[in-house]
Backbone atoms as SQL, in Angstrom:
CREATE TABLE atoms (id INTEGER PRIMARY KEY, chain TEXT, resi INTEGER, resn TEXT, atom TEXT, x REAL, y REAL, z REAL);
INSERT INTO atoms VALUES
  (1, 'A', 1, 'GLN', 'N', 17.619, 3.998, -22.611),
  (2, 'A', 1, 'GLN', 'CA', 16.843, 2.822, -22.251),
  (3, 'A', 1, 'GLN', 'C', 15.463, 3.200, -21.759),
  (4, 'A', 2, 'VAL', 'N', 14.579, 2.216, -21.801),
  (5, 'A', 2, 'VAL', 'CA', 13.217, 2.393, -21.300),
  (6, 'A', 2, 'VAL', 'C', 12.971, 1.336, -20.238),
  (7, 'A', 3, 'GLN', 'N', 12.457, 1.772, -19.100),
  (8, 'A', 3, 'GLN', 'CA', 12.073, 0.836, -18.057),
  (9, 'A', 3, 'GLN', 'C', 10.549, 0.752, -18.045),
  (10, 'A', 4, 'LEU', 'N', 10.045, -0.478, -18.027),
  (11, 'A', 4, 'LEU', 'CA', 8.603, -0.710, -18.066),
  (12, 'A', 4, 'LEU', 'C', 8.182, -1.514, -16.844),
  (13, 'A', 5, 'VAL', 'N', 7.114, -1.069, -16.197),
  (14, 'A', 5, 'VAL', 'CA', 6.623, -1.760, -15.011),
  (15, 'A', 5, 'VAL', 'C', 5.115, -1.953, -15.155),
  (16, 'A', 6, 'GLU', 'N', 4.696, -3.227, -15.181),
  (17, 'A', 6, 'GLU', 'CA', 3.280, -3.547, -15.304),
  (18, 'A', 6, 'GLU', 'C', 2.634, -3.651, -13.928),
  (19, 'A', 7, 'SER', 'N', 1.352, -3.409, -13.902),
  (20, 'A', 7, 'SER', 'CA', 0.567, -3.584, -12.676),
  (21, 'A', 7, 'SER', 'C', -0.879, -3.831, -13.066),
  (22, 'A', 8, 'GLY', 'N', -1.673, -4.259, -12.091),
  (23, 'A', 8, 'GLY', 'CA', -3.095, -4.428, -12.329),
  (24, 'A', 8, 'GLY', 'C', -3.559, -5.854, -12.502),
  (25, 'A', 9, 'GLY', 'N', -2.620, -6.789, -12.510),
  (26, 'A', 9, 'GLY', 'CA', -3.015, -8.179, -12.632),
  (27, 'A', 9, 'GLY', 'C', -3.691, -8.678, -11.364),
  (28, 'A', 10, 'GLY', 'N', -4.241, -9.887, -11.452),
  (29, 'A', 10, 'GLY', 'CA', -4.891, -10.452, -10.285),
  (30, 'A', 10, 'GLY', 'C', -5.757, -11.631, -10.655),
  (31, 'A', 11, 'LEU', 'N', -6.595, -12.014, -9.712),
  (32, 'A', 11, 'LEU', 'CA', -7.510, -13.143, -9.895),
  (33, 'A', 11, 'LEU', 'C', -8.913, -12.598, -10.143),
  (34, 'A', 12, 'VAL', 'N', -9.555, -13.091, -11.191),
  (35, 'A', 12, 'VAL', 'CA', -10.890, -12.627, -11.542),
  (36, 'A', 12, 'VAL', 'C', -11.709, -13.815, -12.029),
  (37, 'A', 13, 'GLN', 'N', -13.006, -13.749, -11.828),
  (38, 'A', 13, 'GLN', 'CA', -13.873, -14.818, -12.303),
  (39, 'A', 13, 'GLN', 'C', -14.143, -14.674, -13.789),
  (40, 'A', 14, 'SER', 'N', -14.474, -15.793, -14.405),
  (41, 'A', 14, 'SER', 'CA', -14.816, -15.789, -15.822),
  (42, 'A', 14, 'SER', 'C', -15.929, -14.772, -16.088),
  (43, 'A', 15, 'GLY', 'N', -15.733, -13.980, -17.142),
  (44, 'A', 15, 'GLY', 'CA', -16.674, -12.929, -17.475),
  (45, 'A', 15, 'GLY', 'C', -16.338, -11.590, -16.877),
  (46, 'A', 16, 'GLY', 'N', -15.373, -11.563, -15.987),
  (47, 'A', 16, 'GLY', 'CA', -14.984, -10.336, -15.314),
  (48, 'A', 16, 'GLY', 'C', -14.038, -9.488, -16.136),
  (49, 'A', 17, 'SER', 'N', -13.597, -8.394, -15.521),
  (50, 'A', 17, 'SER', 'CA', -12.725, -7.439, -16.206),
  (51, 'A', 17, 'SER', 'C', -11.521, -7.090, -15.344),
  (52, 'A', 18, 'LEU', 'N', -10.451, -6.721, -16.012),
  (53, 'A', 18, 'LEU', 'CA', -9.267, -6.178, -15.362),
  (54, 'A', 18, 'LEU', 'C', -8.685, -5.109, -16.265),
  (55, 'A', 19, 'ARG', 'N', -8.001, -4.162, -15.653),
  (56, 'A', 19, 'ARG', 'CA', -7.277, -3.154, -16.415),
  (57, 'A', 19, 'ARG', 'C', -5.813, -3.210, -16.024),
  (58, 'A', 20, 'LEU', 'N', -4.982, -3.554, -16.989),
  (59, 'A', 20, 'LEU', 'CA', -3.542, -3.569, -16.759),
  (60, 'A', 20, 'LEU', 'C', -2.957, -2.205, -17.102),
  (61, 'A', 21, 'SER', 'N', -1.945, -1.838, -16.339),
  (62, 'A', 21, 'SER', 'CA', -1.234, -0.586, -16.591),
  (63, 'A', 21, 'SER', 'C', 0.239, -0.881, -16.797),
  (64, 'A', 22, 'CYS', 'N', 0.870, -0.053, -17.599),
  (65, 'A', 22, 'CYS', 'CA', 2.313, -0.157, -17.843),
  (66, 'A', 22, 'CYS', 'C', 2.894, 1.238, -17.703),
  (67, 'A', 23, 'ALA', 'N', 3.748, 1.408, -16.712),
  (68, 'A', 23, 'ALA', 'CA', 4.391, 2.692, -16.472),
  (69, 'A', 23, 'ALA', 'C', 5.778, 2.675, -17.100),
  (70, 'A', 24, 'ALA', 'N', 6.071, 3.678, -17.903),
  (71, 'A', 24, 'ALA', 'CA', 7.354, 3.760, -18.593),
  (72, 'A', 24, 'ALA', 'C', 8.203, 4.888, -18.020),
  (73, 'A', 25, 'SER', 'N', 9.491, 4.660, -17.969),
  (74, 'A', 25, 'SER', 'CA', 10.416, 5.697, -17.540),
  (75, 'A', 25, 'SER', 'C', 11.708, 5.552, -18.316),
  (76, 'A', 26, 'GLY', 'N', 12.482, 6.603, -18.321),
  (77, 'A', 26, 'GLY', 'CA', 13.773, 6.568, -18.984),
  (78, 'A', 26, 'GLY', 'C', 13.798, 7.354, -20.268),
  (79, 'A', 27, 'ARG', 'N', 12.769, 7.204, -21.080),
  (80, 'A', 27, 'ARG', 'CA', 12.659, 7.967, -22.307),
  (81, 'A', 27, 'ARG', 'C', 11.203, 8.294, -22.566),
  (82, 'A', 28, 'THR', 'N', 10.979, 9.267, -23.417),
  (83, 'A', 28, 'THR', 'CA', 9.611, 9.668, -23.728),
  (84, 'A', 28, 'THR', 'C', 8.873, 8.533, -24.408),
  (85, 'A', 29, 'LEU', 'N', 7.731, 8.178, -23.827),
  (86, 'A', 29, 'LEU', 'CA', 6.977, 7.041, -24.333),
  (87, 'A', 29, 'LEU', 'C', 6.527, 7.246, -25.769),
  (88, 'A', 30, 'SER', 'N', 6.291, 8.495, -26.159),
  (89, 'A', 30, 'SER', 'CA', 5.769, 8.763, -27.493),
  (90, 'A', 30, 'SER', 'C', 6.754, 8.386, -28.602),
  (91, 'A', 31, 'SER', 'N', 7.974, 8.044, -28.245),
  (92, 'A', 31, 'SER', 'CA', 8.959, 7.629, -29.246),
  (93, 'A', 31, 'SER', 'C', 8.770, 6.175, -29.666),
  (94, 'A', 32, 'TYR', 'N', 7.900, 5.447, -28.974),
  (95, 'A', 32, 'TYR', 'CA', 7.821, 4.003, -29.159),
  (96, 'A', 32, 'TYR', 'C', 6.418, 3.502, -29.489),
  (97, 'A', 33, 'VAL', 'N', 6.400, 2.484, -30.314),
  (98, 'A', 33, 'VAL', 'CA', 5.207, 1.653, -30.445),
  (99, 'A', 33, 'VAL', 'C', 5.162, 0.769, -29.203),
  (100, 'A', 34, 'MET', 'N', 3.985, 0.618, -28.634),
  (101, 'A', 34, 'MET', 'CA', 3.839, -0.169, -27.415),
  (102, 'A', 34, 'MET', 'C', 2.990, -1.403, -27.671),
  (103, 'A', 35, 'GLY', 'N', 3.333, -2.470, -26.990),
  (104, 'A', 35, 'GLY', 'CA', 2.592, -3.705, -27.163),
  (105, 'A', 35, 'GLY', 'C', 2.367, -4.431, -25.849),
  (106, 'A', 36, 'TRP', 'N', 1.372, -5.262, -25.867),
  (107, 'A', 36, 'TRP', 'CA', 1.112, -6.200, -24.773),
  (108, 'A', 36, 'TRP', 'C', 1.245, -7.619, -25.312),
  (109, 'A', 37, 'PHE', 'N', 1.910, -8.456, -24.542),
  (110, 'A', 37, 'PHE', 'CA', 2.090, -9.857, -24.870),
  (111, 'A', 37, 'PHE', 'C', 1.675, -10.669, -23.654),
  (112, 'A', 38, 'ARG', 'N', 1.493, -11.975, -23.850),
  (113, 'A', 38, 'ARG', 'CA', 1.183, -12.828, -22.708),
  (114, 'A', 38, 'ARG', 'C', 1.813, -14.198, -22.910),
  (115, 'A', 39, 'GLN', 'N', 2.057, -14.853, -21.789),
  (116, 'A', 39, 'GLN', 'CA', 2.601, -16.206, -21.826),
  (117, 'A', 39, 'GLN', 'C', 1.906, -17.055, -20.795),
  (118, 'A', 40, 'ALA', 'N', 1.230, -18.076, -21.274),
  (119, 'A', 40, 'ALA', 'CA', 0.542, -19.024, -20.396),
  (120, 'A', 40, 'ALA', 'C', 1.501, -20.147, -20.042),
  (121, 'A', 41, 'PRO', 'N', 1.255, -20.855, -18.945),
  (122, 'A', 41, 'PRO', 'CA', 2.137, -21.952, -18.541),
  (123, 'A', 41, 'PRO', 'C', 2.267, -22.992, -19.647),
  (124, 'A', 42, 'GLY', 'N', 3.510, -23.331, -19.970),
  (125, 'A', 42, 'GLY', 'CA', 3.754, -24.351, -20.972),
  (126, 'A', 42, 'GLY', 'C', 3.569, -23.896, -22.405),
  (127, 'A', 43, 'LYS', 'N', 3.312, -22.609, -22.603),
  (128, 'A', 43, 'LYS', 'CA', 3.103, -22.094, -23.959),
  (129, 'A', 43, 'LYS', 'C', 4.106, -20.996, -24.269),
  (130, 'A', 44, 'GLU', 'N', 4.248, -20.723, -25.554),
  (131, 'A', 44, 'GLU', 'CA', 5.125, -19.646, -25.967),
  (132, 'A', 44, 'GLU', 'C', 4.446, -18.295, -25.738),
  (133, 'A', 45, 'ARG', 'N', 5.264, -17.287, -25.613),
  (134, 'A', 45, 'ARG', 'CA', 4.730, -15.932, -25.483),
  (135, 'A', 45, 'ARG', 'C', 4.013, -15.546, -26.771),
  (136, 'A', 46, 'GLU', 'N', 2.873, -14.897, -26.638),
  (137, 'A', 46, 'GLU', 'CA', 2.108, -14.521, -27.813),
  (138, 'A', 46, 'GLU', 'C', 1.714, -13.053, -27.765),
  (139, 'A', 47, 'PHE', 'N', 1.559, -12.503, -28.947),
  (140, 'A', 47, 'PHE', 'CA', 1.141, -11.119, -29.105),
  (141, 'A', 47, 'PHE', 'C', -0.313, -10.967, -28.688),
  (142, 'A', 48, 'VAL', 'N', -0.612, -9.867, -27.993),
  (143, 'A', 48, 'VAL', 'CA', -1.982, -9.573, -27.591),
  (144, 'A', 48, 'VAL', 'C', -2.507, -8.324, -28.307),
  (145, 'A', 49, 'ALA', 'N', -1.762, -7.225, -28.204),
  (146, 'A', 49, 'ALA', 'CA', -2.221, -5.971, -28.793),
  (147, 'A', 49, 'ALA', 'C', -1.055, -5.013, -28.927),
  (148, 'A', 50, 'SER', 'N', -1.201, -4.052, -29.837),
  (149, 'A', 50, 'SER', 'CA', -0.198, -3.001, -29.970),
  (150, 'A', 50, 'SER', 'C', -0.890, -1.689, -30.321),
  (151, 'A', 51, 'ILE', 'N', -0.136, -0.617, -30.106),
  (152, 'A', 51, 'ILE', 'CA', -0.666, 0.722, -30.380),
  (153, 'A', 51, 'ILE', 'C', 0.476, 1.587, -30.887),
  (154, 'A', 52, 'THR', 'N', 0.217, 2.348, -31.921),
  (155, 'A', 52, 'THR', 'CA', 1.257, 3.182, -32.508),
  (156, 'A', 52, 'THR', 'C', 1.589, 4.359, -31.603),
  (157, 'A', 53, 'ARG', 'N', 2.603, 5.102, -32.006),
  (158, 'A', 53, 'ARG', 'CA', 3.207, 6.103, -31.141),
  (159, 'A', 53, 'ARG', 'C', 2.217, 7.117, -30.575),
  (160, 'A', 54, 'VAL', 'N', 1.289, 7.575, -31.390),
  (161, 'A', 54, 'VAL', 'CA', 0.322, 8.554, -30.888),
  (162, 'A', 54, 'VAL', 'C', -1.077, 7.958, -30.768),
  (163, 'A', 55, 'GLY', 'N', -1.149, 6.640, -30.859),
  (164, 'A', 55, 'GLY', 'CA', -2.402, 5.957, -30.577),
  (165, 'A', 55, 'GLY', 'C', -3.401, 5.917, -31.705),
  (166, 'A', 56, 'ILE', 'N', -2.965, 6.200, -32.920),
  (167, 'A', 56, 'ILE', 'CA', -3.910, 6.230, -34.031),
  (168, 'A', 56, 'ILE', 'C', -4.293, 4.830, -34.485),
  (169, 'A', 57, 'VAL', 'N', -3.335, 3.933, -34.489),
  (170, 'A', 57, 'VAL', 'CA', -3.596, 2.587, -34.994),
  (171, 'A', 57, 'VAL', 'C', -3.397, 1.578, -33.873),
  (172, 'A', 58, 'THR', 'N', -4.399, 0.721, -33.686),
  (173, 'A', 58, 'THR', 'CA', -4.295, -0.377, -32.725),
  (174, 'A', 58, 'THR', 'C', -4.459, -1.697, -33.466),
  (175, 'A', 59, 'THR', 'N', -3.784, -2.714, -32.968),
  (176, 'A', 59, 'THR', 'CA', -3.831, -4.044, -33.573),
  (177, 'A', 59, 'THR', 'C', -4.054, -5.057, -32.465),
  (178, 'A', 60, 'TYR', 'N', -4.881, -6.073, -32.748),
  (179, 'A', 60, 'TYR', 'CA', -5.217, -7.065, -31.736),
  (180, 'A', 60, 'TYR', 'C', -5.065, -8.479, -32.286),
  (181, 'A', 61, 'ALA', 'N', -4.721, -9.391, -31.406),
  (182, 'A', 61, 'ALA', 'CA', -4.796, -10.800, -31.741),
  (183, 'A', 61, 'ALA', 'C', -6.266, -11.179, -31.905),
  (184, 'A', 62, 'ASP', 'N', -6.529, -12.110, -32.782),
  (185, 'A', 62, 'ASP', 'CA', -7.917, -12.520, -33.023),
  (186, 'A', 62, 'ASP', 'C', -8.586, -13.007, -31.742),
  (187, 'A', 63, 'SER', 'N', -7.807, -13.628, -30.874),
  (188, 'A', 63, 'SER', 'CA', -8.368, -14.220, -29.667),
  (189, 'A', 63, 'SER', 'C', -8.888, -13.184, -28.673),
  (190, 'A', 64, 'VAL', 'N', -8.460, -11.929, -28.807),
  (191, 'A', 64, 'VAL', 'CA', -8.896, -10.908, -27.846),
  (192, 'A', 64, 'VAL', 'C', -9.689, -9.787, -28.503),
  (193, 'A', 65, 'LYS', 'N', -9.779, -9.819, -29.812),
  (194, 'A', 65, 'LYS', 'CA', -10.472, -8.747, -30.535),
  (195, 'A', 65, 'LYS', 'C', -11.917, -8.628, -30.056),
  (196, 'A', 66, 'GLY', 'N', -12.318, -7.408, -29.782),
  (197, 'A', 66, 'GLY', 'CA', -13.667, -7.173, -29.291),
  (198, 'A', 66, 'GLY', 'C', -13.809, -7.266, -27.783),
  (199, 'A', 67, 'ARG', 'N', -12.801, -7.788, -27.104),
  (200, 'A', 67, 'ARG', 'CA', -12.842, -7.918, -25.644),
  (201, 'A', 67, 'ARG', 'C', -11.797, -7.043, -24.953),
  (202, 'A', 68, 'PHE', 'N', -10.646, -6.886, -25.585),
  (203, 'A', 68, 'PHE', 'CA', -9.545, -6.121, -25.005),
  (204, 'A', 68, 'PHE', 'C', -9.393, -4.807, -25.754),
  (205, 'A', 69, 'THR', 'N', -8.959, -3.781, -25.027),
  (206, 'A', 69, 'THR', 'CA', -8.693, -2.480, -25.629),
  (207, 'A', 69, 'THR', 'C', -7.366, -1.937, -25.113),
  (208, 'A', 70, 'ILE', 'N', -6.474, -1.624, -26.041),
  (209, 'A', 70, 'ILE', 'CA', -5.204, -1.019, -25.668),
  (210, 'A', 70, 'ILE', 'C', -5.310, 0.489, -25.842),
  (211, 'A', 71, 'SER', 'N', -4.692, 1.216, -24.919),
  (212, 'A', 71, 'SER', 'CA', -4.697, 2.677, -25.021),
  (213, 'A', 71, 'SER', 'C', -3.404, 3.204, -24.408),
  (214, 'A', 72, 'ARG', 'N', -3.142, 4.483, -24.629),
  (215, 'A', 72, 'ARG', 'CA', -1.927, 5.070, -24.070),
  (216, 'A', 72, 'ARG', 'C', -2.169, 6.522, -23.709),
  (217, 'A', 73, 'ASP', 'N', -1.410, 6.992, -22.746),
  (218, 'A', 73, 'ASP', 'CA', -1.426, 8.393, -22.356),
  (219, 'A', 73, 'ASP', 'C', 0.033, 8.839, -22.335),
  (220, 'A', 74, 'ASN', 'N', 0.477, 9.420, -23.435),
  (221, 'A', 74, 'ASN', 'CA', 1.887, 9.785, -23.550),
  (222, 'A', 74, 'ASN', 'C', 2.285, 10.862, -22.548),
  (223, 'A', 75, 'ALA', 'N', 1.355, 11.699, -22.168),
  (224, 'A', 75, 'ALA', 'CA', 1.666, 12.750, -21.190),
  (225, 'A', 75, 'ALA', 'C', 2.015, 12.151, -19.834),
  (226, 'A', 76, 'LYS', 'N', 1.409, 11.001, -19.536),
  (227, 'A', 76, 'LYS', 'CA', 1.678, 10.322, -18.268),
  (228, 'A', 76, 'LYS', 'C', 2.657, 9.168, -18.420),
  (229, 'A', 77, 'ASN', 'N', 3.130, 8.935, -19.639),
  (230, 'A', 77, 'ASN', 'CA', 4.021, 7.803, -19.911),
  (231, 'A', 77, 'ASN', 'C', 3.399, 6.478, -19.471),
  (232, 'A', 78, 'MET', 'N', 2.133, 6.304, -19.831),
  (233, 'A', 78, 'MET', 'CA', 1.398, 5.112, -19.424),
  (234, 'A', 78, 'MET', 'C', 0.757, 4.430, -20.626),
  (235, 'A', 79, 'VAL', 'N', 0.679, 3.114, -20.543),
  (236, 'A', 79, 'VAL', 'CA', -0.049, 2.306, -21.513),
  (237, 'A', 79, 'VAL', 'C', -1.000, 1.406, -20.724),
  (238, 'A', 80, 'TYR', 'N', -2.163, 1.153, -21.301),
  (239, 'A', 80, 'TYR', 'CA', -3.176, 0.389, -20.595),
  (240, 'A', 80, 'TYR', 'C', -3.705, -0.749, -21.466),
  (241, 'A', 81, 'LEU', 'N', -4.203, -1.769, -20.798),
  (242, 'A', 81, 'LEU', 'CA', -4.902, -2.846, -21.490),
  (243, 'A', 81, 'LEU', 'C', -6.172, -3.134, -20.693),
  (244, 'A', 82, 'GLN', 'N', -7.297, -2.705, -21.239),
  (245, 'A', 82, 'GLN', 'CA', -8.581, -2.998, -20.627),
  (246, 'A', 82, 'GLN', 'C', -9.046, -4.352, -21.129),
  (247, 'A', 83, 'MET', 'N', -9.294, -5.257, -20.200),
  (248, 'A', 83, 'MET', 'CA', -9.662, -6.627, -20.569),
  (249, 'A', 83, 'MET', 'C', -11.057, -6.921, -20.028),
  (250, 'A', 84, 'ASN', 'N', -11.972, -7.162, -20.925),
  (251, 'A', 84, 'ASN', 'CA', -13.358, -7.475, -20.558),
  (252, 'A', 84, 'ASN', 'C', -13.710, -8.897, -20.978),
  (253, 'A', 85, 'SER', 'N', -14.788, -9.400, -20.429),
  (254, 'A', 85, 'SER', 'CA', -15.249, -10.754, -20.760),
  (255, 'A', 85, 'SER', 'C', -14.118, -11.772, -20.673),
  (256, 'A', 86, 'LEU', 'N', -13.376, -11.710, -19.597),
  (257, 'A', 86, 'LEU', 'CA', -12.218, -12.594, -19.442),
  (258, 'A', 86, 'LEU', 'C', -12.646, -14.051, -19.339),
  (259, 'A', 87, 'GLN', 'N', -11.833, -14.907, -19.928),
  (260, 'A', 87, 'GLN', 'CA', -12.069, -16.343, -19.942),
  (261, 'A', 87, 'GLN', 'C', -10.864, -17.053, -19.330),
  (262, 'A', 88, 'PRO', 'N', -11.053, -18.287, -18.868),
  (263, 'A', 88, 'PRO', 'CA', -9.917, -19.023, -18.289),
  (264, 'A', 88, 'PRO', 'C', -8.719, -19.116, -19.224),
  (265, 'A', 89, 'GLU', 'N', -8.964, -19.156, -20.519),
  (266, 'A', 89, 'GLU', 'CA', -7.851, -19.236, -21.475),
  (267, 'A', 89, 'GLU', 'C', -7.053, -17.943, -21.570),
  (268, 'A', 90, 'ASP', 'N', -7.529, -16.885, -20.929),
  (269, 'A', 90, 'ASP', 'CA', -6.768, -15.635, -20.879),
  (270, 'A', 90, 'ASP', 'C', -5.751, -15.645, -19.738),
  (271, 'A', 91, 'THR', 'N', -5.771, -16.680, -18.928),
  (272, 'A', 91, 'THR', 'CA', -4.822, -16.796, -17.822),
  (273, 'A', 91, 'THR', 'C', -3.391, -16.857, -18.355),
  (274, 'A', 92, 'ALA', 'N', -2.562, -15.939, -17.878),
  (275, 'A', 92, 'ALA', 'CA', -1.188, -15.855, -18.361),
  (276, 'A', 92, 'ALA', 'C', -0.470, -14.755, -17.588),
  (277, 'A', 93, 'VAL', 'N', 0.831, -14.700, -17.794),
  (278, 'A', 93, 'VAL', 'CA', 1.595, -13.531, -17.379),
  (279, 'A', 93, 'VAL', 'C', 1.563, -12.553, -18.548),
  (280, 'A', 94, 'TYR', 'N', 1.190, -11.320, -18.261),
  (281, 'A', 94, 'TYR', 'CA', 1.066, -10.294, -19.287),
  (282, 'A', 94, 'TYR', 'C', 2.253, -9.346, -19.213),
  (283, 'A', 95, 'TYR', 'N', 2.836, -9.087, -20.379),
  (284, 'A', 95, 'TYR', 'CA', 4.028, -8.250, -20.468),
  (285, 'A', 95, 'TYR', 'C', 3.763, -7.027, -21.333),
  (286, 'A', 96, 'CYS', 'N', 4.305, -5.926, -20.907),
  (287, 'A', 96, 'CYS', 'CA', 4.317, -4.698, -21.680),
  (288, 'A', 96, 'CYS', 'C', 5.673, -4.613, -22.386),
  (289, 'A', 97, 'ALA', 'N', 5.678, -4.118, -23.624),
  (290, 'A', 97, 'ALA', 'CA', 6.925, -4.025, -24.365),
  (291, 'A', 97, 'ALA', 'C', 6.897, -2.804, -25.280),
  (292, 'A', 98, 'SER', 'N', 8.086, -2.360, -25.662),
  (293, 'A', 98, 'SER', 'CA', 8.176, -1.196, -26.546),
  (294, 'A', 98, 'SER', 'C', 9.160, -1.470, -27.677),
  (295, 'A', 99, 'ARG', 'N', 8.910, -0.825, -28.809),
  (296, 'A', 99, 'ARG', 'CA', 9.834, -0.926, -29.930),
  (297, 'A', 99, 'ARG', 'C', 9.828, 0.396, -30.685),
  (298, 'A', 100, 'ARG', 'N', 10.904, 0.611, -31.405),
  (299, 'A', 100, 'ARG', 'CA', 10.977, 1.785, -32.274),
  (300, 'A', 100, 'ARG', 'C', 10.044, 1.567, -33.462),
  (301, 'A', 101, 'GLU', 'N', 9.625, 2.638, -34.085),
  (302, 'A', 101, 'GLU', 'CA', 8.566, 2.563, -35.085),
  (303, 'A', 101, 'GLU', 'C', 8.912, 1.685, -36.272),
  (304, 'A', 102, 'TYR', 'N', 10.123, 1.699, -36.736),
  (305, 'A', 102, 'TYR', 'CA', 10.470, 0.956, -37.953),
  (306, 'A', 102, 'TYR', 'C', 11.317, -0.274, -37.655),
  (307, 'A', 103, 'VAL', 'N', 11.234, -0.723, -36.426),
  (308, 'A', 103, 'VAL', 'CA', 11.937, -1.932, -36.015),
  (309, 'A', 103, 'VAL', 'C', 10.910, -3.007, -35.705),
  (310, 'A', 104, 'ILE', 'N', 11.155, -4.211, -36.151),
  (311, 'A', 104, 'ILE', 'CA', 10.164, -5.271, -35.984),
  (312, 'A', 104, 'ILE', 'C', 10.147, -5.800, -34.555),
  (313, 'A', 105, 'GLU', 'N', 11.324, -6.022, -34.005),
  (314, 'A', 105, 'GLU', 'CA', 11.388, -6.656, -32.690),
  (315, 'A', 105, 'GLU', 'C', 11.188, -5.641, -31.568),
  (316, 'A', 106, 'TYR', 'N', 10.509, -6.096, -30.530),
  (317, 'A', 106, 'TYR', 'CA', 10.345, -5.277, -29.345),
  (318, 'A', 106, 'TYR', 'C', 11.647, -5.286, -28.552),
  (319, 'A', 107, 'GLU', 'N', 12.036, -4.106, -28.135),
  (320, 'A', 107, 'GLU', 'CA', 13.362, -3.936, -27.556),
  (321, 'A', 107, 'GLU', 'C', 13.352, -3.994, -26.030),
  (322, 'A', 108, 'TYR', 'N', 12.349, -3.389, -25.421),
  (323, 'A', 108, 'TYR', 'CA', 12.302, -3.308, -23.958),
  (324, 'A', 108, 'TYR', 'C', 11.051, -4.017, -23.441),
  (325, 'A', 109, 'TRP', 'N', 11.236, -4.709, -22.315),
  (326, 'A', 109, 'TRP', 'CA', 10.160, -5.518, -21.747),
  (327, 'A', 109, 'TRP', 'C', 10.029, -5.244, -20.255),
  (328, 'A', 110, 'GLY', 'N', 8.794, -5.326, -19.768),
  (329, 'A', 110, 'GLY', 'CA', 8.577, -5.274, -18.338),
  (330, 'A', 110, 'GLY', 'C', 8.746, -6.656, -17.727),
  (331, 'A', 111, 'GLN', 'N', 8.520, -6.718, -16.416),
  (332, 'A', 111, 'GLN', 'CA', 8.728, -7.979, -15.701),
  (333, 'A', 111, 'GLN', 'C', 7.490, -8.868, -15.719),
  (334, 'A', 112, 'GLY', 'N', 6.365, -8.308, -16.126),
  (335, 'A', 112, 'GLY', 'CA', 5.142, -9.089, -16.247),
  (336, 'A', 112, 'GLY', 'C', 4.234, -8.976, -15.040),
  (337, 'A', 113, 'THR', 'N', 2.956, -9.199, -15.279),
  (338, 'A', 113, 'THR', 'CA', 1.967, -9.221, -14.207),
  (339, 'A', 113, 'THR', 'C', 1.027, -10.403, -14.455),
  (340, 'A', 114, 'GLN', 'N', 0.738, -11.153, -13.400),
  (341, 'A', 114, 'GLN', 'CA', -0.049, -12.377, -13.532),
  (342, 'A', 114, 'GLN', 'C', -1.544, -12.064, -13.584),
  (343, 'A', 115, 'VAL', 'N', -2.194, -12.648, -14.560),
  (344, 'A', 115, 'VAL', 'CA', -3.656, -12.590, -14.662),
  (345, 'A', 115, 'VAL', 'C', -4.175, -14.026, -14.590),
  (346, 'A', 116, 'THR', 'N', -5.057, -14.269, -13.651),
  (347, 'A', 116, 'THR', 'CA', -5.645, -15.592, -13.494),
  (348, 'A', 116, 'THR', 'C', -7.163, -15.465, -13.549),
  (349, 'A', 117, 'VAL', 'N', -7.762, -16.221, -14.459),
  (350, 'A', 117, 'VAL', 'CA', -9.207, -16.195, -14.627),
  (351, 'A', 117, 'VAL', 'C', -9.770, -17.549, -14.207),
  (352, 'A', 118, 'SER', 'N', -10.611, -17.533, -13.206),
  (353, 'A', 118, 'SER', 'CA', -11.197, -18.783, -12.710),
  (354, 'A', 118, 'SER', 'C', -12.538, -19.038, -13.393),
  (355, 'A', 119, 'SER', 'N', -12.837, -20.313, -13.563),
  (356, 'A', 119, 'SER', 'CA', -14.085, -20.688, -14.249),
  (357, 'A', 119, 'SER', 'C', -15.237, -20.829, -13.267);
């Protein structure tokens, strides 16, 4: 199993930045594709970004492309989401998740961290 713990959320003004972190334990992080998802109040959870096992390929939702950057440090078992130019519509609980390379569904999830962007 993989245990994931997010941190770094908080309250920020529109246009500001936050860096989310996801600490993994239980298994070597390099075995997994990692992703960030978010869920706003009253909305379904949505994909934000993903990064392949060694960080060669990153994928972003159109809504965050150019503003958010996903990265990973397999030596530290950490995944990050740098969020710049934050807007009120980015307000959500952000989740870190992992999946095996050839599996579509994400298998392990963190508990989430709240990001609130004020206008």
